[in-house]
């Protein structure tokens, strides 16, 4: 034994020189910060290769999907089994997760050994030996599992099990794991290329004395992340530095090209131990690394792991000591059989030698060296300690470099200036080596200073993690089933959509018939528009487009001939609140004042032109130039207008001004205006559709079917007012509780007497109060439907962890524009979260964002399909009216929902094609609004009038 005074002497006089000598000798094992940053950049490139569909097959870093979609959220509970296999011993665990106000985990476990002959012998389906069927690896595991269940008294229960299988595997789903290659000394044949879950199930079934539900298979890295994620919800990285090394982390699905879907996150098992297998680290590997690789069970594989992990660290030190001894730099040039024997310098020796307390490490060095048959001097002990320090420091720093790449990936995914995250860590080297963790932490913070990283040691091993993965999978499956049950009420089958189409067709016929018109929900109002543009229209026309607090006055110049064109000039005016809420005279005087201003602006003061009036409020018409206002909507309350002809009100205001006269030729709504606008571009356009704040449709109907108007010749545009479809119960079996929550229509018994002495029946008047179909389709209501679904989900604990924000309780707070934004393919989920944060949901998670997006998608899809079913009824009716086997027709469309929602139009088109296969429907989007349409109706009416037609 070296005396303590000699130790002190060697430390003070010789330590520094010997350390320098070793450092010089091991120069290539000492990596600068620049070297490490370069390693980090290289590893990030390898990560990208592993994530790519085309580059993954040849990537050394495989970035394997684990199908673990979420970390624990604190609501998991139940009894779970776990099996933890990753070395010569394995554990079986019973994990009880309870939630009595505060979540609690209790564990019972038993450790079982795996005999050497099974580690390197048969994995499964061994041939018969002289003594019968051989015991295979998985037979042994099943036997140990049976023993544990017997011991715990639960052999008759079928519990869910999570299987930690800590070897490189390819997963296609959570409960399937195909072994890519054995590591850590295992060579059991018949397993590589096989699904280990199937092998275990087969071994259990062969026994027949118990049954379990294998829910998930993971590796120890994922188990570590999940174990630590239970204690710290910021944990999204798992790291193992023990016998082997590996890392996993939560990656954005949009980067995982090997898995379908681009929403949410999935844990990726990097299998970073193989980093460098393609030569990416060749300039950093030393002759010692190459010698270790050559003597391993898997030459050329797991090269990064062989530079870091506990399985190789001690051997690396031994090879260095042997070489230094042979070069007479240590032990006076002497070696011993033990020093020359592979594996005799264990990694635990490195840990004991590096203890930095009262020179205890040097004492350990002398003890280890003497145990190898050497007679070390104090100088030899100092040199041996320094070799251990260099080797373990390189390992810690290389580990830090790759971990820094993972941290940068997560930070970039979140577009965060500064990342706050937790790394769950396990493994004998990290836990037992006295300096490894400190060196790793310090270097990580130097390489990624813009990341606040907490390192959390896993105290319960990856077995608990497997149970937590299983618990999370059970929670997700239960929650998913409940969410889908709720959302299924909003999903419509093809048969249901066909039924909607049929019922819409029936209501159209009822609305057209004189006898049933008053009882029909779909009023099918005649517009007295008898023709669409034919291209011969010409002249200058004024148009007035009134449908909200802003309105437009337009001058539309229509030119016919070879160079037919429409030239438009317009000016937007605001209607003050006092006019909206005042008298009808005040409102129409203001409108006429704006018309006068526009004519002066255009240098046409005093001109008398034909005018078309787009008046987007519910009206009853008896002719083209008459519109009796049934009910103000959109916040208008001007008195003395309801029940009156708005054309007469406008003409009276013009006469009061006594500056000009106008020929009001036509009054139309915005739907008819849209059809006429698009009809000018496409002669086949005979249908107009609005899907915006509200929804409506019009189309050219055969006069013989329009029983409210005399005459059977020709066609007339019918304003369907289809928003009221369902008000008489036609859609009750398709309505959900969410629709009923939105539908707050009032009751109006008896008849309503409107100004001017006109009597409007209850059925006519209630059309503008209920709007059942409109409330299932249009932009005014979709956001409110979504809000009600989100409230239901939250109340059931399926969203936002059951915590409801006060803002979300506010009616109308979830605007329909949010649906378009949330469903935009270009919108990252972090931006969805910003919308939720705006709604006071500051603690919403990535999973919450995915679910909110799904709710928006389901609600919008139903709206588009219902709209498509209604439109299918329209085009099919036109085809049947004309006795055509095949109809070719164009639909003119306008409205913010149709134009701005990223998927509404395509779903609607698809539904129309599916439900009306005999109709070839083209959709033409209106770009110029209904004001131009009003002018074109006026032009058509003037053309017909000038031709002497009535």
PDB file of N, CA and C in Angstrom, residues 595-609 657-662:
ATOM      1  N   UNK A 595     -76.469  58.773 -52.830  1.00  0.00           N
ATOM      2  CA  UNK A 595     -76.577  58.599 -54.287  1.00  0.00           C
ATOM      3  C   UNK A 595     -76.249  59.916 -54.986  1.00  0.00           C
ATOM      4  N   UNK A 596     -76.791  61.029 -54.457  1.00  0.00           N
ATOM      5  CA  UNK A 596     -76.522  62.352 -55.041  1.00  0.00           C
ATOM      6  C   UNK A 596     -75.030  62.680 -54.982  1.00  0.00           C
ATOM      7  N   UNK A 597     -74.422  62.352 -53.857  1.00  0.00           N
ATOM      8  CA  UNK A 597     -72.983  62.592 -53.713  1.00  0.00           C
ATOM      9  C   UNK A 597     -72.200  61.788 -54.743  1.00  0.00           C
ATOM     10  N   UNK A 598     -72.627  60.541 -54.970  1.00  0.00           N
ATOM     11  CA  UNK A 598     -71.926  59.688 -55.924  1.00  0.00           C
ATOM     12  C   UNK A 598     -72.067  60.226 -57.353  1.00  0.00           C
ATOM     13  N   UNK A 599     -73.286  60.650 -57.720  1.00  0.00           N
ATOM     14  CA  UNK A 599     -73.485  61.195 -59.062  1.00  0.00           C
ATOM     15  C   UNK A 599     -72.630  62.440 -59.280  1.00  0.00           C
ATOM     16  N   UNK A 600     -72.545  63.275 -58.251  1.00  0.00           N
ATOM     17  CA  UNK A 600     -71.694  64.464 -58.365  1.00  0.00           C
ATOM     18  C   UNK A 600     -70.228  64.048 -58.476  1.00  0.00           C
ATOM     19  N   UNK A 601     -69.829  63.044 -57.681  1.00  0.00           N
ATOM     20  CA  UNK A 601     -68.459  62.515 -57.704  1.00  0.00           C
ATOM     21  C   UNK A 601     -68.104  61.993 -59.101  1.00  0.00           C
ATOM     22  N   UNK A 602     -69.092  61.383 -59.779  1.00  0.00           N
ATOM     23  CA  UNK A 602     -68.872  60.833 -61.115  1.00  0.00           C
ATOM     24  C   UNK A 602     -69.094  61.875 -62.217  1.00  0.00           C
ATOM     25  N   UNK A 603     -69.432  63.142 -61.829  1.00  0.00           N
ATOM     26  CA  UNK A 603     -69.696  64.187 -62.828  1.00  0.00           C
ATOM     27  C   UNK A 603     -70.996  63.961 -63.573  1.00  0.00           C
ATOM     28  N   UNK A 604     -71.975  63.342 -62.893  1.00  0.00           N
ATOM     29  CA  UNK A 604     -73.247  63.011 -63.545  1.00  0.00           C
ATOM     30  C   UNK A 604     -74.422  63.586 -62.753  1.00  0.00           C
ATOM     31  N   UNK A 605     -74.185  64.738 -62.136  1.00  0.00           N
ATOM     32  CA  UNK A 605     -75.208  65.346 -61.288  1.00  0.00           C
ATOM     33  C   UNK A 605     -76.502  65.537 -62.078  1.00  0.00           C
ATOM     34  N   UNK A 606     -77.602  65.084 -61.488  1.00  0.00           N
ATOM     35  CA  UNK A 606     -78.902  65.235 -62.120  1.00  0.00           C
ATOM     36  C   UNK A 606     -79.244  64.179 -63.147  1.00  0.00           C
ATOM     37  N   UNK A 607     -78.328  63.237 -63.399  1.00  0.00           N
ATOM     38  CA  UNK A 607     -78.573  62.200 -64.411  1.00  0.00           C
ATOM     39  C   UNK A 607     -79.695  61.278 -63.967  1.00  0.00           C
ATOM     40  N   UNK A 608     -80.429  60.789 -64.948  1.00  0.00           N
ATOM     41  CA  UNK A 608     -81.498  59.830 -64.673  1.00  0.00           C
ATOM     42  C   UNK A 608     -81.132  58.514 -65.347  1.00  0.00           C
ATOM     43  N   UNK A 609     -80.806  57.515 -64.523  1.00  0.00           N
ATOM     44  CA  UNK A 609     -80.358  56.218 -65.053  1.00  0.00           C
ATOM     45  C   UNK A 609     -81.209  55.096 -64.475  1.00  0.00           C
ATOM     46  N   UNK A 657     -86.001  65.026 -52.409  1.00  0.00           N
ATOM     47  CA  UNK A 657     -84.761  65.754 -52.673  1.00  0.00           C
ATOM     48  C   UNK A 657     -84.912  66.697 -53.876  1.00  0.00           C
ATOM     49  N   UNK A 658     -85.714  66.287 -54.877  1.00  0.00           N
ATOM     50  CA  UNK A 658     -86.022  67.111 -56.046  1.00  0.00           C
ATOM     51  C   UNK A 658     -84.783  67.532 -56.842  1.00  0.00           C
ATOM     52  N   UNK A 659     -83.749  66.679 -56.859  1.00  0.00           N
ATOM     53  CA  UNK A 659     -82.543  67.003 -57.641  1.00  0.00           C
ATOM     54  C   UNK A 659     -82.410  66.129 -58.875  1.00  0.00           C
ATOM     55  N   UNK A 660     -82.892  64.907 -58.791  1.00  0.00           N
ATOM     56  CA  UNK A 660     -82.741  63.953 -59.892  1.00  0.00           C
ATOM     57  C   UNK A 660     -83.856  62.922 -59.792  1.00  0.00           C
ATOM     58  N   UNK A 661     -83.970  62.153 -60.861  1.00  0.00           N
ATOM     59  CA  UNK A 661     -84.948  61.072 -60.849  1.00  0.00           C
ATOM     60  C   UNK A 661     -84.230  59.800 -61.277  1.00  0.00           C
ATOM     61  N   UNK A 662     -84.664  58.687 -60.745  1.00  0.00           N
ATOM     62  CA  UNK A 662     -84.066  57.405 -61.105  1.00  0.00           C
ATOM     63  C   UNK A 662     -85.169  56.433 -61.467  1.00  0.00           C
TER      64      UNK A 662
END
